[in-house]
Amino acid sequence: MANVSPEERAAWVRQDRLMYGGLIAIGTVVIQPFLTSGPLDLTAMIAVISFAIGLPHLAVMVLIEDWPAPDIYPKLSWMPTMAKSLGLSGSTAGVVAAFWHISWIAGVAVLASGIGAGSALTVYQAKVMVPEEERRQVEAVRQQAERQAEAEREQSRRQAEAFQRQAGEARRHRGKSTDDTGRS
């Protein structure tokens, strides 16, 4: 998000916080039955461990999204990326494992629909976000062309004024020479 306006950044933060908060809520609801049940089978254990990894990272991402990032602090871009990756992958694996615990068909269905939804989001972002970047670049070029055209118009106006002054001075000079020659 290199050339992102503050409004666009705020929209991304809202979207991310909604996603993180939703996954935290889903994870909290999904693991509750596993906490009070007896011994867990493999899929239930995978779900609990996945959420145990994912939920803290999602909570950290909610906090990180709100923190200001003044220029005086060093940039640690890999840390939020790592937290986001662990949070999203842990929660996704937890949801898939929880559905798989109920029924392997449900697990496959949620996995396939998650992959489809992720692909749709990627395509949407490629179609919408890339053209938005191109639109900003075109707008910057258009504004630069307008500034250049305005500068050229101003230069032409000044040249026309200078020409008119010179023409006026030439007429006055010719008028003085005629007056001077007419008196003699």
PDB file of C-alpha atoms in Angstrom:
ATOM      1  CA  MET A   1       0.000   0.000   0.000  1.00  0.00           C
ATOM      2  CA  ALA A   2       2.605   2.425  -1.027  1.00  0.00           C
ATOM      3  CA  ASN A   3       0.533   5.144  -2.727  1.00  0.00           C
ATOM      4  CA  VAL A   4      -2.628   4.832  -0.671  1.00  0.00           C
ATOM      5  CA  SER A   5      -4.632   7.864   0.377  1.00  0.00           C
ATOM      6  CA  PRO A   6      -5.629   8.237   4.057  1.00  0.00           C
ATOM      7  CA  GLU A   7      -9.252   7.459   3.154  1.00  0.00           C
ATOM      8  CA  GLU A   8      -8.248   4.252   1.362  1.00  0.00           C
ATOM      9  CA  ARG A   9      -5.991   3.276   4.263  1.00  0.00           C
ATOM     10  CA  ALA A  10      -8.889   3.805   6.698  1.00  0.00           C
ATOM     11  CA  ALA A  11     -11.134   1.606   4.532  1.00  0.00           C
ATOM     12  CA  TRP A  12      -8.529  -1.180   4.501  1.00  0.00           C
ATOM     13  CA  VAL A  13      -8.103  -0.915   8.281  1.00  0.00           C
ATOM     14  CA  ARG A  14     -11.885  -1.177   8.802  1.00  0.00           C
ATOM     15  CA  GLN A  15     -12.062  -4.197   6.500  1.00  0.00           C
ATOM     16  CA  ASP A  16      -9.110  -5.908   8.182  1.00  0.00           C
ATOM     17  CA  ARG A  17     -10.451  -5.243  11.683  1.00  0.00           C
ATOM     18  CA  LEU A  18     -13.839  -6.665  10.680  1.00  0.00           C
ATOM     19  CA  MET A  19     -12.141  -9.779   9.299  1.00  0.00           C
ATOM     20  CA  TYR A  20      -9.918 -10.238  12.373  1.00  0.00           C
ATOM     21  CA  GLY A  21     -12.791  -9.622  14.786  1.00  0.00           C
ATOM     22  CA  GLY A  22     -15.054 -12.020  12.890  1.00  0.00           C
ATOM     23  CA  LEU A  23     -12.439 -14.764  12.970  1.00  0.00           C
ATOM     24  CA  ILE A  24     -11.858 -14.187  16.689  1.00  0.00           C
ATOM     25  CA  ALA A  25     -15.608 -14.519  17.318  1.00  0.00           C
ATOM     26  CA  ILE A  26     -15.873 -17.644  15.154  1.00  0.00           C
ATOM     27  CA  GLY A  27     -12.873 -19.211  16.861  1.00  0.00           C
ATOM     28  CA  THR A  28     -14.197 -18.444  20.323  1.00  0.00           C
ATOM     29  CA  VAL A  29     -17.579 -20.005  19.528  1.00  0.00           C
ATOM     30  CA  VAL A  30     -16.121 -23.033  17.744  1.00  0.00           C
ATOM     31  CA  ILE A  31     -13.657 -24.070  20.452  1.00  0.00           C
ATOM     32  CA  GLN A  32     -16.110 -23.790  23.382  1.00  0.00           C
ATOM     33  CA  PRO A  33     -17.561 -27.311  22.982  1.00  0.00           C
ATOM     34  CA  PHE A  34     -14.064 -28.761  22.715  1.00  0.00           C
ATOM     35  CA  LEU A  35     -12.986 -27.175  25.992  1.00  0.00           C
ATOM     36  CA  THR A  36     -15.621 -29.015  28.027  1.00  0.00           C
ATOM     37  CA  SER A  37     -15.614 -32.332  26.180  1.00  0.00           C
ATOM     38  CA  GLY A  38     -13.570 -35.357  27.080  1.00  0.00           C
ATOM     39  CA  PRO A  39     -10.594 -36.586  25.077  1.00  0.00           C
ATOM     40  CA  LEU A  40     -10.417 -35.042  21.616  1.00  0.00           C
ATOM     41  CA  ASP A  41     -10.052 -36.921  18.362  1.00  0.00           C
ATOM     42  CA  LEU A  42      -7.468 -35.822  15.800  1.00  0.00           C
ATOM     43  CA  THR A  43      -9.605 -33.257  13.954  1.00  0.00           C
ATOM     44  CA  ALA A  44     -10.851 -31.671  17.190  1.00  0.00           C
ATOM     45  CA  MET A  45      -7.280 -31.461  18.492  1.00  0.00           C
ATOM     46  CA  ILE A  46      -6.146 -29.833  15.220  1.00  0.00           C
ATOM     47  CA  ALA A  47      -8.990 -27.310  15.496  1.00  0.00           C
ATOM     48  CA  VAL A  48      -8.120 -26.388  19.093  1.00  0.00           C
ATOM     49  CA  ILE A  49      -4.381 -26.100  18.391  1.00  0.00           C
ATOM     50  CA  SER A  50      -4.982 -24.100  15.203  1.00  0.00           C
ATOM     51  CA  PHE A  51      -7.206 -21.626  17.034  1.00  0.00           C
ATOM     52  CA  ALA A  52      -4.710 -21.512  19.919  1.00  0.00           C
ATOM     53  CA  ILE A  53      -2.127 -20.314  17.395  1.00  0.00           C
ATOM     54  CA  GLY A  54      -4.418 -18.105  15.325  1.00  0.00           C
ATOM     55  CA  LEU A  55      -6.493 -16.212  17.910  1.00  0.00           C
ATOM     56  CA  PRO A  56      -3.643 -14.381  19.703  1.00  0.00           C
ATOM     57  CA  HIS A  57      -2.171 -13.294  16.379  1.00  0.00           C
ATOM     58  CA  LEU A  58      -5.543 -11.999  15.211  1.00  0.00           C
ATOM     59  CA  ALA A  59      -5.884 -10.033  18.454  1.00  0.00           C
ATOM     60  CA  VAL A  60      -2.434  -8.535  17.898  1.00  0.00           C
ATOM     61  CA  MET A  61      -3.433  -7.558  14.360  1.00  0.00           C
ATOM     62  CA  VAL A  62      -6.515  -5.728  15.679  1.00  0.00           C
ATOM     63  CA  LEU A  63      -4.196  -3.732  17.951  1.00  0.00           C
ATOM     64  CA  ILE A  64      -1.527  -3.139  15.306  1.00  0.00           C
ATOM     65  CA  GLU A  65      -4.076  -1.751  12.854  1.00  0.00           C
ATOM     66  CA  ASP A  66      -4.950   0.981  15.374  1.00  0.00           C
ATOM     67  CA  TRP A  67      -1.443   2.035  16.340  1.00  0.00           C
ATOM     68  CA  PRO A  68       0.031   5.122  14.730  1.00  0.00           C
ATOM     69  CA  ALA A  69       3.271   4.470  12.881  1.00  0.00           C
ATOM     70  CA  PRO A  70       5.375   7.618  13.237  1.00  0.00           C
ATOM     71  CA  ASP A  71       8.483   7.867  11.134  1.00  0.00           C
ATOM     72  CA  ILE A  72      10.704   7.877  14.222  1.00  0.00           C
ATOM     73  CA  TYR A  73      10.030   4.182  14.849  1.00  0.00           C
ATOM     74  CA  PRO A  74      11.864   1.566  12.819  1.00  0.00           C
ATOM     75  CA  LYS A  75       9.790  -0.224  10.225  1.00  0.00           C
ATOM     76  CA  LEU A  76       9.305  -3.899  11.070  1.00  0.00           C
ATOM     77  CA  SER A  77       7.077  -4.873   8.186  1.00  0.00           C
ATOM     78  CA  TRP A  78       7.805  -8.580   8.533  1.00  0.00           C
ATOM     79  CA  MET A  79       6.321  -8.748  12.049  1.00  0.00           C
ATOM     80  CA  PRO A  80       2.758  -7.710  11.158  1.00  0.00           C
ATOM     81  CA  THR A  81       2.975  -9.842   8.033  1.00  0.00           C
ATOM     82  CA  MET A  82       4.008 -12.841  10.125  1.00  0.00           C
ATOM     83  CA  ALA A  83       1.264 -12.194  12.697  1.00  0.00           C
ATOM     84  CA  LYS A  84      -1.328 -11.815   9.947  1.00  0.00           C
ATOM     85  CA  SER A  85      -0.188 -15.020   8.236  1.00  0.00           C
ATOM     86  CA  LEU A  86      -0.233 -17.033  11.463  1.00  0.00           C
ATOM     87  CA  GLY A  87      -3.574 -15.582  12.536  1.00  0.00           C
ATOM     88  CA  LEU A  88      -5.343 -16.156   9.242  1.00  0.00           C
ATOM     89  CA  SER A  89      -3.847 -19.575   8.519  1.00  0.00           C
ATOM     90  CA  GLY A  90      -4.375 -20.808  12.094  1.00  0.00           C
ATOM     91  CA  SER A  91      -7.986 -19.666  12.134  1.00  0.00           C
ATOM     92  CA  THR A  92      -8.663 -21.067   8.679  1.00  0.00           C
ATOM     93  CA  ALA A  93      -7.164 -24.429   9.632  1.00  0.00           C
ATOM     94  CA  GLY A  94      -9.204 -24.357  12.847  1.00  0.00           C
ATOM     95  CA  VAL A  95     -12.466 -23.738  11.002  1.00  0.00           C
ATOM     96  CA  VAL A  96     -11.726 -26.476   8.455  1.00  0.00           C
ATOM     97  CA  ALA A  97     -10.728 -28.947  11.197  1.00  0.00           C
ATOM     98  CA  ALA A  98     -13.841 -28.122  13.249  1.00  0.00           C
ATOM     99  CA  PHE A  99     -16.096 -28.738  10.253  1.00  0.00           C
ATOM    100  CA  TRP A 100     -14.091 -31.884   9.422  1.00  0.00           C
ATOM    101  CA  HIS A 101     -14.689 -33.049  13.014  1.00  0.00           C
ATOM    102  CA  ILE A 102     -18.436 -32.817  12.384  1.00  0.00           C
ATOM    103  CA  SER A 103     -18.263 -34.393   8.913  1.00  0.00           C
ATOM    104  CA  TRP A 104     -15.431 -34.833   6.451  1.00  0.00           C
ATOM    105  CA  ILE A 105     -17.808 -33.681   3.709  1.00  0.00           C
ATOM    106  CA  ALA A 106     -18.426 -30.446   5.629  1.00  0.00           C
ATOM    107  CA  GLY A 107     -14.666 -30.019   6.048  1.00  0.00           C
ATOM    108  CA  VAL A 108     -14.050 -30.452   2.334  1.00  0.00           C
ATOM    109  CA  ALA A 109     -16.960 -28.120   1.535  1.00  0.00           C
ATOM    110  CA  VAL A 110     -15.718 -25.309   3.787  1.00  0.00           C
ATOM    111  CA  LEU A 111     -12.164 -25.768   2.489  1.00  0.00           C
ATOM    112  CA  ALA A 112     -13.299 -25.624  -1.156  1.00  0.00           C
ATOM    113  CA  SER A 113     -15.603 -22.659  -0.559  1.00  0.00           C
ATOM    114  CA  GLY A 114     -12.824 -20.854   1.326  1.00  0.00           C
ATOM    115  CA  ILE A 115     -10.428 -21.381  -1.560  1.00  0.00           C
ATOM    116  CA  GLY A 116     -13.110 -20.190  -3.991  1.00  0.00           C
ATOM    117  CA  ALA A 117     -13.874 -17.109  -1.890  1.00  0.00           C
ATOM    118  CA  GLY A 118     -10.172 -16.301  -1.549  1.00  0.00           C
ATOM    119  CA  SER A 119      -9.725 -16.638  -5.299  1.00  0.00           C
ATOM    120  CA  ALA A 120     -12.733 -14.393  -5.938  1.00  0.00           C
ATOM    121  CA  LEU A 121     -11.312 -11.777  -3.572  1.00  0.00           C
ATOM    122  CA  THR A 122      -7.934 -11.927  -5.297  1.00  0.00           C
ATOM    123  CA  VAL A 123      -9.515 -11.492  -8.734  1.00  0.00           C
ATOM    124  CA  TYR A 124     -11.702  -8.644  -7.459  1.00  0.00           C
ATOM    125  CA  GLN A 125      -8.720  -6.846  -5.963  1.00  0.00           C
ATOM    126  CA  ALA A 126      -6.748  -7.310  -9.173  1.00  0.00           C
ATOM    127  CA  LYS A 127      -9.616  -5.892 -11.236  1.00  0.00           C
ATOM    128  CA  VAL A 128     -10.502  -3.035  -8.878  1.00  0.00           C
ATOM    129  CA  MET A 129      -7.333  -2.112  -7.008  1.00  0.00           C
ATOM    130  CA  VAL A 130      -4.951  -2.171  -9.980  1.00  0.00           C
ATOM    131  CA  PRO A 131      -7.211   0.044 -12.102  1.00  0.00           C
ATOM    132  CA  GLU A 132      -7.491   2.388  -9.095  1.00  0.00           C
ATOM    133  CA  GLU A 133      -3.695   2.699  -9.053  1.00  0.00           C
ATOM    134  CA  GLU A 134      -3.711   3.307 -12.808  1.00  0.00           C
ATOM    135  CA  ARG A 135      -6.469   5.909 -12.337  1.00  0.00           C
ATOM    136  CA  ARG A 136      -4.325   7.740  -9.786  1.00  0.00           C
ATOM    137  CA  GLN A 137      -1.357   7.677 -12.161  1.00  0.00           C
ATOM    138  CA  VAL A 138      -3.480   8.980 -15.044  1.00  0.00           C
ATOM    139  CA  GLU A 139      -4.885  11.693 -12.766  1.00  0.00           C
ATOM    140  CA  ALA A 140      -1.352  12.722 -11.757  1.00  0.00           C
ATOM    141  CA  VAL A 141      -0.293  12.919 -15.425  1.00  0.00           C
ATOM    142  CA  ARG A 142      -3.454  14.915 -16.263  1.00  0.00           C
ATOM    143  CA  GLN A 143      -2.781  17.371 -13.433  1.00  0.00           C
ATOM    144  CA  GLN A 144       0.826  17.752 -14.555  1.00  0.00           C
ATOM    145  CA  ALA A 145      -0.345  18.393 -18.135  1.00  0.00           C
ATOM    146  CA  GLU A 146      -2.836  20.993 -16.868  1.00  0.00           C
ATOM    147  CA  ARG A 147      -0.096  22.747 -14.879  1.00  0.00           C
ATOM    148  CA  GLN A 148       2.176  22.707 -17.932  1.00  0.00           C
ATOM    149  CA  ALA A 149      -0.611  24.041 -20.179  1.00  0.00           C
ATOM    150  CA  GLU A 150      -1.372  26.788 -17.646  1.00  0.00           C
ATOM    151  CA  ALA A 151       2.329  27.703 -17.525  1.00  0.00           C
ATOM    152  CA  GLU A 152       2.438  27.829 -21.335  1.00  0.00           C
ATOM    153  CA  ARG A 153      -0.704  30.023 -21.424  1.00  0.00           C
ATOM    154  CA  GLU A 154       0.854  32.327 -18.846  1.00  0.00           C
ATOM    155  CA  GLN A 155       4.069  32.500 -20.869  1.00  0.00           C
ATOM    156  CA  SER A 156       2.084  33.264 -24.059  1.00  0.00           C
ATOM    157  CA  ARG A 157       0.124  35.962 -22.213  1.00  0.00           C
ATOM    158  CA  ARG A 158       3.352  37.551 -20.977  1.00  0.00           C
ATOM    159  CA  GLN A 159       4.866  37.390 -24.460  1.00  0.00           C
ATOM    160  CA  ALA A 160       1.734  39.023 -25.906  1.00  0.00           C
ATOM    161  CA  GLU A 161       1.884  41.766 -23.260  1.00  0.00           C
ATOM    162  CA  ALA A 162       5.585  42.304 -23.976  1.00  0.00           C
ATOM    163  CA  PHE A 163       4.856  42.475 -27.711  1.00  0.00           C
ATOM    164  CA  GLN A 164       2.059  44.991 -27.103  1.00  0.00           C
ATOM    165  CA  ARG A 165       4.374  47.110 -24.937  1.00  0.00           C
ATOM    166  CA  GLN A 166       7.057  47.013 -27.615  1.00  0.00           C
ATOM    167  CA  ALA A 167       4.514  47.898 -30.308  1.00  0.00           C
ATOM    168  CA  GLY A 168       3.220  50.765 -28.168  1.00  0.00           C
ATOM    169  CA  GLU A 169       6.733  52.015 -27.549  1.00  0.00           C
ATOM    170  CA  ALA A 170       7.492  51.763 -31.277  1.00  0.00           C
ATOM    171  CA  ARG A 171       4.352  53.806 -32.086  1.00  0.00           C
ATOM    172  CA  ARG A 172       5.271  56.387 -29.482  1.00  0.00           C
ATOM    173  CA  HIS A 173       8.819  56.486 -30.814  1.00  0.00           C
ATOM    174  CA  ARG A 174       7.541  56.916 -34.389  1.00  0.00           C
ATOM    175  CA  GLY A 175       5.148  59.571 -33.163  1.00  0.00           C
ATOM    176  CA  LYS A 176       8.004  61.430 -31.482  1.00  0.00           C
ATOM    177  CA  SER A 177      10.150  61.187 -34.610  1.00  0.00           C
ATOM    178  CA  THR A 178       7.280  62.527 -36.707  1.00  0.00           C
ATOM    179  CA  ASP A 179       6.771  65.343 -34.215  1.00  0.00           C
ATOM    180  CA  ASP A 180      10.481  66.033 -34.224  1.00  0.00           C
ATOM    181  CA  THR A 181      10.676  66.056 -38.036  1.00  0.00           C
ATOM    182  CA  GLY A 182       7.440  67.989 -38.375  1.00  0.00           C
ATOM    183  CA  ARG A 183       8.698  70.867 -36.219  1.00  0.00           C
ATOM    184  CA  SER A 184      11.895  71.404 -38.053  1.00  0.00           C
TER     185      SER A 184
END
